[in-house]
Short mmCIF file of C-alpha atoms in Angstrom, two decimals:
data_model
loop_
_atom_site.label_atom_id
_atom_site.label_comp_id
_atom_site.label_asym_id
_atom_site.label_seq_id
_atom_site.Cartn_x
_atom_site.Cartn_y
_atom_site.Cartn_z
CA UNK A 1 -112.87 25.15 -142.06
CA UNK A 2 -113.34 22.23 -142.97
CA UNK A 3 -117.24 20.90 -144.50
CA UNK A 4 -119.45 20.52 -141.79
CA UNK A 5 -120.93 16.82 -141.64
CA UNK A 6 -123.47 16.86 -139.08
CA UNK A 7 -124.11 20.56 -136.80
CA UNK A 8 -126.80 20.82 -133.85
CA UNK A 9 -127.99 24.67 -133.66
CA UNK A 10 -130.06 25.80 -130.53
CA UNK A 11 -131.23 21.80 -129.78
CA UNK A 12 -133.94 22.10 -126.79
CA UNK A 13 -134.94 18.65 -125.36
CA UNK A 14 -136.68 18.15 -121.87
CA UNK A 15 -137.23 14.20 -120.51
CA UNK A 16 -140.53 12.98 -119.67
CA UNK A 17 -141.70 14.99 -116.81
CA UNK A 18 -139.80 18.18 -117.55
CA UNK A 19 -136.24 17.82 -116.72
CA UNK A 20 -134.28 19.49 -118.97
CA UNK A 21 -131.56 17.06 -120.80
CA UNK A 22 -131.01 19.66 -123.66
CA UNK A 23 -130.56 23.32 -123.41
CA UNK A 24 -129.88 25.30 -126.72
CA UNK A 25 -126.76 22.96 -127.73
CA UNK A 26 -125.00 24.16 -130.75
CA UNK A 27 -122.41 21.37 -131.84
CA UNK A 28 -120.39 21.55 -134.92
CA UNK A 29 -118.89 18.17 -136.74
CA UNK A 30 -116.57 18.33 -139.24
CA UNK A 31 -115.82 15.44 -141.92
CA UNK A 32 -112.89 13.22 -141.11
CA UNK A 33 -113.05 14.35 -137.53
CA UNK A 34 -111.95 12.48 -134.21
CA UNK A 35 -114.75 14.64 -131.92
CA UNK A 36 -115.09 13.33 -128.30
CA UNK A 37 -118.09 14.63 -125.75
CA UNK A 38 -116.92 14.75 -122.54
CA UNK A 39 -119.59 15.48 -119.81
CA UNK A 40 -120.16 13.48 -116.44
CA UNK A 41 -122.46 10.86 -116.35
CA UNK A 42 -126.01 11.96 -116.39
CA UNK A 43 -125.29 14.73 -118.72
CA UNK A 44 -127.26 13.62 -121.28
CA UNK A 45 -124.48 12.90 -123.85
CA UNK A 46 -126.55 10.09 -124.97
CA UNK A 47 -129.82 12.16 -125.43
CA UNK A 48 -127.19 14.17 -127.77
CA UNK A 49 -126.53 11.00 -129.57
CA UNK A 50 -130.01 10.06 -129.96
CA UNK A 51 -130.56 12.98 -131.74
CA UNK A 52 -127.48 13.26 -133.82
CA UNK A 53 -129.28 10.43 -136.03
CA UNK A 54 -132.93 11.12 -135.89
CA UNK A 55 -133.80 8.95 -133.34
CA UNK A 56 -135.22 11.63 -130.44
CA UNK A 57 -136.61 14.34 -132.74
CA UNK A 58 -135.54 17.91 -130.32
CA UNK A 59 -138.33 20.83 -128.72
CA UNK A 60 -136.77 23.45 -130.72
CA UNK A 61 -133.79 24.17 -132.31
CA UNK A 62 -132.65 21.47 -135.05
CA UNK A 63 -129.27 19.14 -136.82
CA UNK A 64 -128.24 19.77 -139.81
CA UNK A 65 -126.63 16.76 -142.22
CA UNK A 66 -124.58 17.74 -144.72
CA UNK A 67 -125.76 21.60 -144.63
CA UNK A 68 -129.45 20.08 -144.88
CA UNK A 69 -131.67 19.14 -142.71
CA UNK A 70 -133.36 14.57 -143.51
CA UNK A 71 -136.06 15.41 -142.66
CA UNK A 72 -138.42 12.98 -139.49
CA UNK A 73 -140.14 11.51 -142.91
CA UNK A 74 -139.36 7.89 -143.24
CA UNK A 75 -137.89 8.76 -145.83
CA UNK A 76 -135.90 11.11 -144.56
CA UNK A 77 -135.21 8.73 -141.54
CA UNK A 78 -133.60 5.89 -143.71
CA UNK A 79 -131.34 8.32 -145.06
CA UNK A 80 -130.58 9.73 -141.22
CA UNK A 81 -129.26 6.37 -140.67
CA UNK A 82 -127.56 5.39 -144.15
CA UNK A 83 -126.02 8.36 -143.27
CA UNK A 84 -125.08 8.65 -139.89
CA UNK A 85 -124.63 5.30 -137.66
CA UNK A 86 -124.74 4.68 -134.09
CA UNK A 87 -123.22 2.45 -131.83
CA UNK A 88 -125.34 2.22 -128.45
CA UNK A 89 -123.28 1.82 -124.66
CA UNK A 90 -124.47 -1.66 -123.85
CA UNK A 91 -124.11 -4.08 -127.17
CA UNK A 92 -126.99 -6.63 -126.22
CA UNK A 93 -129.26 -3.45 -126.54
CA UNK A 94 -128.24 -3.97 -130.41
CA UNK A 95 -127.47 -7.29 -130.81
CA UNK A 96 -131.06 -9.13 -132.14
CA UNK A 97 -130.20 -11.91 -134.17
CA UNK A 98 -129.25 -15.47 -133.38
CA UNK A 99 -125.79 -15.16 -134.75
CA UNK A 100 -122.66 -12.91 -135.40
CA UNK A 101 -123.03 -12.78 -138.75
CA UNK A 102 -126.51 -12.30 -139.30
CA UNK A 103 -127.45 -9.42 -136.62
CA UNK A 104 -124.65 -7.48 -139.19
CA UNK A 105 -126.10 -8.32 -142.45
CA UNK A 106 -130.03 -6.48 -141.05
CA UNK A 107 -128.60 -3.64 -142.09
CA UNK A 108 -127.13 -3.77 -145.12
CA UNK A 109 -130.44 -5.96 -145.78
CA UNK A 110 -132.04 -2.75 -144.86
CA UNK A 111 -130.57 -0.27 -147.03
CA UNK A 112 -132.02 -2.66 -150.23
CA UNK A 113 -128.86 -4.49 -150.90
CA UNK A 114 -128.56 -7.74 -152.72
CA UNK A 115 -127.64 -10.55 -149.87
CA UNK A 116 -124.79 -10.81 -152.39
CA UNK A 117 -123.93 -7.33 -151.70
CA UNK A 118 -125.16 -7.46 -148.16
CA UNK A 119 -122.64 -10.72 -147.92
CA UNK A 120 -119.23 -8.60 -149.07
CA UNK A 121 -120.20 -6.09 -146.51
CA UNK A 122 -120.50 -8.62 -143.37
CA UNK A 123 -117.46 -10.05 -144.37
CA UNK A 124 -115.84 -6.99 -145.12
CA UNK A 125 -116.79 -5.41 -141.28
CA UNK A 126 -115.85 -8.78 -139.22
CA UNK A 127 -112.54 -8.17 -140.96
CA UNK A 128 -112.53 -4.88 -140.40
CA UNK A 129 -112.83 -5.46 -136.92
CA UNK A 130 -111.15 -7.83 -136.88
CA UNK A 131 -113.42 -11.22 -136.17
CA UNK A 132 -114.00 -12.56 -138.85
CA UNK A 133 -113.66 -16.20 -136.94
CA UNK A 134 -116.45 -15.24 -135.56
CA UNK A 135 -119.07 -15.06 -137.59
CA UNK A 136 -121.57 -17.94 -136.50
CA UNK A 137 -120.96 -17.82 -132.94
CA UNK A 138 -124.10 -17.68 -131.42
CA UNK A 139 -124.35 -13.55 -129.94
CA UNK A 140 -125.18 -14.48 -125.97
CA UNK A 141 -121.77 -16.28 -126.09
CA UNK A 142 -120.00 -13.94 -126.58
CA UNK A 143 -117.58 -11.96 -123.94
CA UNK A 144 -118.26 -8.17 -123.84
CA UNK A 145 -115.49 -7.03 -125.29
CA UNK A 146 -116.45 -9.52 -128.48
CA UNK A 147 -119.92 -7.65 -128.68
CA UNK A 148 -118.76 -4.56 -128.68
CA UNK A 149 -116.61 -5.27 -131.66
CA UNK A 150 -119.82 -7.65 -133.11
CA UNK A 151 -121.77 -4.04 -132.85
CA UNK A 152 -119.48 -2.02 -134.00
CA UNK A 153 -119.02 -4.14 -137.28
CA UNK A 154 -122.92 -3.79 -138.28
CA UNK A 155 -123.01 -0.71 -137.10
CA UNK A 156 -120.05 -0.43 -139.94
CA UNK A 157 -121.25 -2.59 -142.76
CA UNK A 158 -123.80 -0.16 -143.60
CA UNK A 159 -120.70 2.50 -144.83
CA UNK A 160 -121.89 5.40 -142.77
CA UNK A 161 -119.78 8.99 -143.43
CA UNK A 162 -120.64 9.49 -139.66
CA UNK A 163 -120.12 6.65 -136.85
CA UNK A 164 -121.83 8.39 -132.99
CA UNK A 165 -120.25 5.79 -130.87
CA UNK A 166 -122.26 6.00 -126.64
CA UNK A 167 -119.42 5.26 -124.30
CA UNK A 168 -117.35 3.08 -126.35
CA UNK A 169 -115.19 2.21 -124.05
CA UNK A 170 -117.40 1.28 -121.60
CA UNK A 171 -116.83 -1.77 -119.49
CA UNK A 172 -113.58 -3.01 -121.53
CA UNK A 173 -110.62 -3.70 -119.96
CA UNK A 174 -107.46 -2.49 -121.00
CA UNK A 175 -106.77 -4.55 -123.64
CA UNK A 176 -110.16 -4.40 -124.90
CA UNK A 177 -109.54 -0.68 -125.23
CA UNK A 178 -106.86 -0.93 -126.89
CA UNK A 179 -108.34 -2.97 -129.61
CA UNK A 180 -110.97 -0.42 -129.87
CA UNK A 181 -109.05 2.35 -130.45
CA UNK A 182 -107.15 0.65 -133.17
CA UNK A 183 -109.80 -0.51 -134.81
CA UNK A 184 -110.90 3.60 -134.57
CA UNK A 185 -108.34 4.12 -135.98
CA UNK A 186 -108.54 2.46 -139.36
CA UNK A 187 -112.19 3.78 -139.69
CA UNK A 188 -111.57 7.22 -139.13
CA UNK A 189 -108.28 6.28 -141.96
CA UNK A 190 -110.74 5.27 -144.53
CA UNK A 191 -112.47 8.52 -143.86
CA UNK A 192 -115.26 8.28 -141.32
CA UNK A 193 -116.12 10.86 -139.22
CA UNK A 194 -116.13 9.90 -135.43
CA UNK A 195 -118.33 11.21 -132.88
CA UNK A 196 -117.64 9.25 -129.48
CA UNK A 197 -119.34 10.31 -125.31
CA UNK A 198 -117.02 9.35 -122.45
CA UNK A 199 -116.32 10.73 -119.51
CA UNK A 200 -112.79 9.35 -119.70
CA UNK A 201 -109.99 12.41 -120.92
CA UNK A 202 -107.68 9.26 -121.23
CA UNK A 203 -109.17 8.22 -124.27
CA UNK A 204 -110.58 11.33 -125.19
CA UNK A 205 -106.18 13.11 -125.16
CA UNK A 206 -105.55 9.54 -126.55
CA UNK A 207 -107.22 9.84 -129.92
CA UNK A 208 -109.70 12.67 -130.37
CA UNK A 209 -108.55 14.75 -132.20
CA UNK A 210 -111.01 17.31 -131.96
CA UNK A 211 -113.65 17.70 -127.95
CA UNK A 212 -116.14 19.14 -127.22
CA UNK A 213 -117.62 19.76 -123.08
CA UNK A 214 -120.60 19.25 -122.38
CA UNK A 215 -122.50 19.58 -119.57
CA UNK A 216 -126.49 20.99 -118.28
CA UNK A 217 -127.43 20.46 -121.99
CA UNK A 218 -124.56 22.52 -123.90
CA UNK A 219 -121.35 22.71 -125.41
CA UNK A 220 -119.64 24.70 -123.28
CA UNK A 221 -116.53 24.83 -125.50
CA UNK A 222 -115.36 22.90 -128.51
CA UNK A 223 -112.10 22.68 -129.53
CA UNK A 224 -109.02 20.84 -130.52
CA UNK A 225 -107.88 18.90 -127.80
CA UNK A 226 -104.77 19.09 -127.15
CA UNK A 227 -106.22 23.20 -125.98
CA UNK A 228 -109.22 21.85 -124.30
CA UNK A 229 -107.89 19.69 -122.92
CA UNK A 230 -105.09 21.81 -121.76
CA UNK A 231 -107.98 24.30 -119.90
CA UNK A 232 -108.34 23.40 -116.32
CA UNK A 233 -110.71 25.84 -115.68
CA UNK A 234 -112.82 25.00 -117.57
CA UNK A 235 -112.64 20.98 -117.23
CA UNK A 236 -112.99 21.97 -113.71
CA UNK A 237 -116.40 23.53 -114.58
CA UNK A 238 -117.85 20.41 -116.51
CA UNK A 239 -116.17 18.31 -113.04
CA UNK A 240 -113.50 16.28 -114.52
CA UNK A 241 -109.64 16.88 -114.89
CA UNK A 242 -107.01 17.27 -117.04
CA UNK A 243 -105.45 13.91 -119.25
CA UNK A 244 -103.03 11.99 -116.48
CA UNK A 245 -100.29 12.82 -119.12
CA UNK A 246 -101.07 16.56 -118.54
CA UNK A 247 -101.41 16.73 -115.42
CA UNK A 248 -97.42 15.68 -115.07
CA UNK A 249 -96.73 17.38 -117.20
CA UNK A 250 -98.59 20.53 -115.04
CA UNK A 251 -96.65 19.52 -112.34
CA UNK A 252 -93.20 19.24 -113.75
CA UNK A 253 -93.12 22.24 -115.39
CA UNK A 254 -93.94 23.86 -111.95
CA UNK A 255 -91.67 21.87 -109.71
CA UNK A 256 -89.20 23.63 -112.88
CA UNK A 257 -90.29 27.18 -112.31
CA UNK A 258 -89.94 26.41 -108.94
CA UNK A 259 -86.08 25.90 -108.76
CA UNK A 260 -86.96 21.99 -107.75
CA UNK A 261 -85.21 18.91 -108.63
CA UNK A 262 -86.92 16.22 -110.27
CA UNK A 263 -86.85 13.12 -109.15
CA UNK A 264 -88.88 10.15 -109.76
CA UNK A 265 -89.91 7.98 -106.76
CA UNK A 266 -93.75 5.86 -107.28
CA UNK A 267 -94.60 6.03 -103.66
CA UNK A 268 -94.20 9.15 -103.91
CA UNK A 269 -96.28 11.09 -106.42
CA UNK A 270 -99.21 8.38 -105.78
CA UNK A 271 -99.79 10.65 -102.47
CA UNK A 272 -99.35 13.81 -104.03
CA UNK A 273 -102.77 15.42 -103.72
CA UNK A 274 -105.24 16.08 -107.43
CA UNK A 275 -104.63 19.75 -106.93
CA UNK A 276 -107.73 22.15 -106.15
CA UNK A 277 -109.93 22.40 -109.42
CA UNK A 278 -108.91 25.67 -111.41
CA UNK A 279 -105.53 25.18 -109.76
CA UNK B 1 -126.09 -17.09 -119.52
CA UNK B 2 -126.48 -20.43 -121.25
CA UNK B 3 -129.54 -22.40 -121.31
CA UNK B 4 -127.86 -25.62 -120.98
CA UNK B 5 -129.03 -27.45 -123.63
CA UNK B 6 -128.66 -24.19 -125.68
CA UNK B 7 -124.81 -25.15 -124.27
CA UNK B 8 -125.36 -28.11 -126.11
CA UNK B 9 -126.60 -27.15 -129.61
CA UNK B 10 -124.30 -24.69 -130.75
CA UNK B 11 -121.03 -26.34 -129.01
CA UNK B 12 -122.07 -29.92 -130.14
CA UNK B 13 -120.24 -31.89 -133.46
CA UNK B 14 -124.36 -31.32 -134.83
CA UNK B 15 -123.92 -27.68 -134.47
CA UNK B 16 -123.62 -27.13 -138.38
CA UNK B 17 -125.05 -29.78 -139.58
CA UNK B 18 -128.10 -28.96 -141.98
CA UNK B 19 -131.23 -28.40 -139.71
CA UNK B 20 -133.39 -30.95 -142.16
CA UNK B 21 -130.84 -34.00 -141.53
CA UNK B 22 -131.43 -34.04 -138.06
CA UNK B 23 -135.39 -33.52 -138.47
CA UNK B 24 -135.46 -36.49 -140.65
CA UNK B 25 -133.82 -38.69 -138.62
CA UNK B 26 -134.90 -37.47 -135.01
CA UNK B 27 -138.94 -36.76 -136.53
CA UNK B 28 -138.21 -40.26 -138.33
CA UNK B 29 -137.53 -42.17 -135.41
CA UNK B 30 -140.87 -39.76 -132.35
CA UNK B 31 -142.82 -41.89 -135.95
CA UNK B 32 -141.82 -45.01 -134.78
CA UNK B 33 -141.39 -44.54 -131.10
CA UNK B 34 -145.36 -43.62 -132.27
CA UNK B 35 -146.18 -45.85 -134.17
CA UNK B 36 -144.32 -49.31 -133.82
CA UNK B 37 -145.67 -51.80 -130.76
CA UNK B 38 -143.68 -50.20 -127.85
CA UNK B 39 -141.85 -54.12 -127.05
CA UNK B 40 -139.46 -54.26 -129.34
CA UNK B 41 -140.31 -51.46 -131.26
CA UNK B 42 -139.47 -48.35 -128.78
CA UNK B 43 -136.05 -50.06 -127.30
CA UNK B 44 -135.14 -50.34 -130.66
CA UNK B 45 -135.39 -46.26 -131.51
CA UNK B 46 -134.72 -45.59 -128.20
CA UNK B 47 -131.33 -47.24 -129.03
CA UNK B 48 -131.04 -45.28 -131.44
CA UNK B 49 -131.55 -42.33 -130.51
CA UNK B 50 -129.12 -42.32 -127.78
CA UNK B 51 -126.60 -43.82 -130.26
CA UNK B 52 -127.07 -40.79 -132.42
CA UNK B 53 -126.88 -38.83 -129.44
CA UNK B 54 -123.52 -40.24 -128.47
CA UNK B 55 -121.54 -41.47 -130.70
CA UNK B 56 -123.01 -39.63 -133.94
CA UNK B 57 -123.38 -35.81 -131.88
CA UNK B 58 -120.55 -36.75 -129.46
CA UNK B 59 -123.31 -35.67 -127.17
CA UNK B 60 -121.10 -35.85 -123.77
CA UNK B 61 -123.23 -38.91 -121.59
CA UNK B 62 -123.81 -37.37 -118.68
CA UNK B 63 -125.21 -34.53 -120.26
CA UNK B 64 -127.02 -36.00 -122.16
CA UNK B 65 -129.14 -38.83 -119.20
CA UNK B 66 -128.97 -35.06 -117.37
CA UNK B 67 -131.28 -34.49 -120.19
CA UNK B 68 -133.13 -37.58 -120.73
CA UNK B 69 -133.08 -37.48 -115.95
CA UNK B 70 -136.84 -35.04 -115.61
CA UNK B 71 -138.87 -37.04 -118.55
CA UNK B 72 -137.69 -40.62 -117.77
CA UNK B 73 -138.69 -39.42 -113.48
CA UNK B 74 -142.14 -38.59 -115.02
CA UNK B 75 -142.21 -41.67 -117.11
CA UNK B 76 -141.46 -43.83 -114.12
CA UNK B 77 -143.47 -41.85 -112.35
CA UNK B 78 -146.87 -41.91 -113.81
CA UNK B 79 -146.05 -45.43 -114.72
CA UNK B 80 -146.36 -46.36 -111.02
CA UNK B 81 -149.99 -46.41 -110.38
CA UNK B 82 -149.69 -48.75 -113.37
CA UNK B 83 -147.31 -50.87 -111.78
CA UNK B 84 -149.67 -51.48 -108.49
CA UNK B 85 -153.03 -51.73 -107.56
CA UNK B 86 -155.01 -51.54 -104.46
CA UNK B 87 -156.60 -55.23 -103.54
CA UNK B 88 -157.71 -56.21 -99.98
CA UNK B 89 -156.42 -53.51 -98.67
CA UNK B 90 -152.90 -53.46 -99.36
CA UNK B 91 -151.11 -52.22 -102.20
CA UNK B 92 -150.22 -55.58 -104.53
CA UNK B 93 -147.93 -55.09 -108.13
CA UNK B 94 -150.25 -55.10 -111.06
CA UNK B 95 -151.86 -58.96 -112.46
CA UNK B 96 -149.77 -58.07 -115.70
CA UNK B 97 -146.71 -58.15 -113.13
CA UNK B 98 -145.68 -54.29 -114.30
CA UNK B 99 -145.79 -55.22 -117.87
CA UNK B 100 -148.19 -52.29 -118.77
CA UNK B 101 -146.26 -49.78 -116.84
CA UNK B 102 -142.77 -51.47 -119.09
CA UNK B 103 -144.76 -50.51 -121.80
CA UNK B 104 -145.23 -46.91 -121.16
CA UNK B 105 -142.06 -46.27 -119.57
CA UNK B 106 -140.33 -47.59 -122.89
CA UNK B 107 -142.45 -45.70 -125.48
CA UNK B 108 -142.68 -42.29 -123.53
CA UNK B 109 -138.08 -42.72 -122.62
CA UNK B 110 -137.82 -43.29 -126.26
CA UNK B 111 -140.21 -40.08 -128.09
CA UNK B 112 -138.38 -38.23 -125.30
CA UNK B 113 -135.43 -39.66 -126.74
CA UNK B 114 -136.63 -38.49 -129.61
CA UNK B 115 -137.58 -34.98 -129.02
CA UNK B 116 -134.42 -33.92 -126.99
CA UNK B 117 -131.88 -35.80 -130.20
CA UNK B 118 -133.33 -32.68 -132.35
CA UNK B 119 -132.97 -30.53 -128.87
CA UNK B 120 -129.79 -30.46 -128.12
CA UNK B 121 -127.90 -31.04 -131.66
CA UNK B 122 -130.28 -28.53 -132.68
CA UNK B 123 -130.12 -24.48 -131.09
CA UNK B 124 -133.91 -23.06 -131.35
CA UNK B 125 -132.96 -20.49 -134.52
CA UNK B 126 -132.19 -23.07 -136.48
CA UNK B 127 -135.55 -24.55 -135.80
CA UNK B 128 -137.35 -21.44 -136.12
CA UNK B 129 -135.71 -20.89 -139.75
CA UNK B 130 -136.22 -23.91 -141.00
CA UNK B 131 -139.77 -23.74 -139.88
CA UNK B 132 -140.04 -20.62 -141.56
CA UNK B 133 -138.93 -22.92 -144.90
CA UNK B 134 -141.77 -24.66 -144.31
CA UNK B 135 -144.69 -22.17 -144.39
CA UNK B 136 -144.43 -20.36 -140.10
CA UNK B 137 -145.19 -16.96 -141.24
CA UNK B 138 -142.13 -14.34 -141.05
CA UNK B 139 -143.75 -12.57 -138.23
CA UNK B 140 -143.94 -15.52 -136.01
CA UNK B 141 -140.76 -16.32 -136.78
CA UNK B 142 -139.36 -12.44 -135.98
CA UNK B 143 -140.57 -12.64 -132.46
CA UNK B 144 -139.92 -16.41 -131.42
CA UNK B 145 -136.13 -15.57 -132.51
CA UNK B 146 -136.70 -12.07 -130.45
CA UNK B 147 -137.54 -14.05 -127.39
CA UNK B 148 -135.25 -16.44 -127.56
CA UNK B 149 -132.83 -13.93 -127.92
CA UNK B 150 -134.28 -11.95 -125.09
CA UNK B 151 -134.93 -14.90 -122.49
CA UNK B 152 -131.13 -15.01 -122.32
CA UNK B 153 -130.83 -11.25 -121.54
CA UNK B 154 -134.04 -11.68 -118.92
CA UNK B 155 -131.70 -14.46 -117.50
CA UNK B 156 -128.02 -12.58 -117.41
CA UNK B 157 -130.30 -9.97 -115.92
CA UNK B 158 -132.12 -12.00 -113.26
CA UNK B 159 -127.97 -14.06 -112.44
CA UNK B 160 -127.35 -10.20 -111.65
CA UNK B 161 -130.32 -8.82 -109.20
CA UNK B 162 -130.85 -12.48 -107.18
CA UNK B 163 -126.38 -12.43 -106.81
CA UNK B 164 -127.22 -9.06 -105.52
CA UNK B 165 -129.84 -10.12 -102.86
CA UNK B 166 -127.16 -12.98 -102.19
CA UNK B 167 -124.43 -10.46 -100.91
CA UNK B 168 -127.05 -8.96 -98.67
CA UNK B 169 -128.30 -11.78 -97.53
CA UNK B 170 -131.04 -12.27 -99.23
CA UNK B 171 -132.03 -16.37 -100.01
CA UNK B 172 -130.88 -17.05 -96.33
CA UNK B 173 -134.71 -19.19 -95.19
CA UNK B 174 -137.13 -19.78 -97.01
CA UNK B 175 -139.86 -15.75 -95.90
CA UNK B 176 -136.55 -14.08 -97.34
CA UNK B 177 -136.03 -15.92 -100.37
CA UNK B 178 -139.20 -15.98 -101.23
CA UNK B 179 -139.68 -11.76 -100.83
CA UNK B 180 -136.76 -11.87 -102.89
CA UNK B 181 -137.76 -14.10 -105.41
CA UNK B 182 -140.76 -11.60 -105.44
CA UNK B 183 -138.75 -8.78 -105.58
CA UNK B 184 -136.94 -10.13 -108.29
CA UNK B 185 -139.60 -10.91 -110.15
CA UNK B 186 -141.07 -7.52 -110.02
CA UNK B 187 -137.53 -5.91 -110.84
CA UNK B 188 -137.40 -8.22 -114.30
CA UNK B 189 -140.76 -6.87 -115.61
CA UNK B 190 -139.39 -3.47 -115.40
CA UNK B 191 -136.01 -4.14 -117.21
CA UNK B 192 -137.28 -6.21 -119.82
CA UNK B 193 -139.64 -3.59 -120.68
CA UNK B 194 -136.52 -1.06 -120.60
CA UNK B 195 -133.82 -3.05 -122.38
CA UNK B 196 -136.98 -3.44 -125.35
CA UNK B 197 -137.80 0.30 -125.54
CA UNK B 198 -133.28 0.25 -125.74
CA UNK B 199 -133.58 -3.04 -128.53
CA UNK B 200 -136.08 -0.70 -130.29
CA UNK B 201 -133.12 2.33 -130.90
CA UNK B 202 -130.53 -0.35 -131.97
CA UNK B 203 -133.13 -1.41 -134.23
CA UNK B 204 -133.94 2.37 -135.75
CA UNK B 205 -130.97 3.14 -135.62
CA UNK B 206 -130.56 0.21 -138.64
CA UNK B 207 -133.04 0.91 -140.31
CA UNK B 208 -135.50 -1.48 -138.56
CA UNK B 209 -139.13 -1.14 -140.93
CA UNK B 210 -140.74 -3.53 -139.49
CA UNK B 211 -139.17 -6.31 -140.28
CA UNK B 212 -135.96 -8.21 -139.44
CA UNK B 213 -134.33 -9.51 -142.22
CA UNK B 214 -130.71 -11.18 -141.80
CA UNK B 215 -128.47 -13.48 -144.65
CA UNK B 216 -129.22 -16.49 -143.01
CA UNK B 217 -126.53 -19.57 -142.88
CA UNK B 218 -127.09 -22.03 -145.69
CA UNK B 219 -125.42 -25.26 -145.18
CA UNK B 220 -125.99 -27.53 -147.09
CA UNK B 221 -128.04 -31.25 -146.68
CA UNK B 222 -126.08 -34.64 -146.10
CA UNK B 223 -127.04 -37.36 -148.88
CA UNK B 224 -124.75 -39.94 -147.03
CA UNK B 225 -126.42 -38.95 -144.16
CA UNK B 226 -130.47 -38.84 -145.08
CA UNK B 227 -129.58 -41.58 -146.47
CA UNK B 228 -128.17 -44.16 -143.83
CA UNK B 229 -131.76 -41.50 -141.70
CA UNK B 230 -133.58 -43.10 -143.22
CA UNK B 231 -132.11 -46.43 -144.29
CA UNK B 232 -131.63 -46.50 -139.87
CA UNK B 233 -135.33 -46.04 -139.93
CA UNK B 234 -135.88 -48.35 -141.87
CA UNK B 235 -133.85 -51.19 -140.72
CA UNK B 236 -135.93 -50.43 -137.01
CA UNK B 237 -139.59 -50.33 -137.95
CA UNK B 238 -138.33 -53.97 -140.53
CA UNK B 239 -136.74 -55.83 -136.96
CA UNK B 240 -139.20 -53.65 -134.70
CA UNK B 241 -141.96 -55.74 -137.08
CA UNK B 242 -140.52 -58.74 -137.52
CA UNK B 243 -139.91 -59.39 -133.84
CA UNK B 244 -143.13 -58.56 -133.07
#
């Protein structure tokens, strides 16, 4: 089995007011993998990510990074943040500096790097995200997609081993999502472990190699993307449906089994009702 | 959402010029506007500031006029009281034929133009960085920078709330408008608090430990620009003193 880079064991956490968010959650992330945490809105996916980088401290359970607990001391958290980066859903929650380059330099300087080294990291991160031309641009004058890429650049400039992304494609149009996936592909190819939350099964299908189905504070099922996303019952249990391509495959097979001729009719296809859950 | 003056500063021709260059020009002219006799000193300063803004920095004339309208309007309103006097049961032109009022307007317009020249060519963060270099404590500069950044987020939030209210007829008539405005302001506070909390999480994820270190862009001072600015100011002072 591949080395586990992040592991959550029996995590429990309640929001203020006693509302349970995590209820004995277990999750294992192998080094170099791309794990999609899939679940409906409001299931607590963001809360899970905030535990995985030490922002929130669980009421019970523990988080291991490369097999060890880093602890919630100042030094422990500094090490944790160096190794596990986080990109929030709304880039405006991360971008605080006047210009893109200044914002991206914040993390590397906090690592204690010299200005020269930090400058190199900034240039490298901006280049990786394809936004080197935006270095001097005011952060409040960027488009949403540009802000998103700047926020990711700010995280990867710290060269984390694991990058946590909260709903990375939320708010992006089709082109923006394609650019984002291309960036994530490059990061994954460079060896960064990626964990991202989403409710978009198609994004998980096209990009993740592993999927964890998350609902009611627990991981209901974790496994290879192709297997989990083909499990209609498991998906239906967390309020999701298979990716469109898989659904099409299922229907094609059903038609073939029934001995009906396969015909392509866009209008008719558009009117086919979605099969009931667990079909 | 952007502020009009910030948009000018970000997009202007002098955006990448060293802050020191622009400070020497604008504050030097301001000093002359205050210290020289209003005529012809303030008039010359006014002409140089307008020339620098329109031809040097390339501020669009319409935008420059719009910027100057508010302080000029304020000066004209205030000077009106000096231009007239109440006597024999009626309002008459002042004994000095309004000369004092005109000089007040001239000096005010010149001073305001100098400050607007700086504001329209220099983004706020550049001014804060410059202030740090001349001794402003880092903590104050950082808080000011965060406040500046927050301003745009709050403006975005306010614009979104207002659009949502307008879509439901919330701004029709003064009574509804007042109520909607109250609701908008009431909504902004919790949103600002929530935003601040999330920003704190974002900063913590990148190792925030109480300070905000950043690699600020270095823009070299232009000796040629400084010589031109100081030379121009010396000329304004000389001509003004000679004529007066």
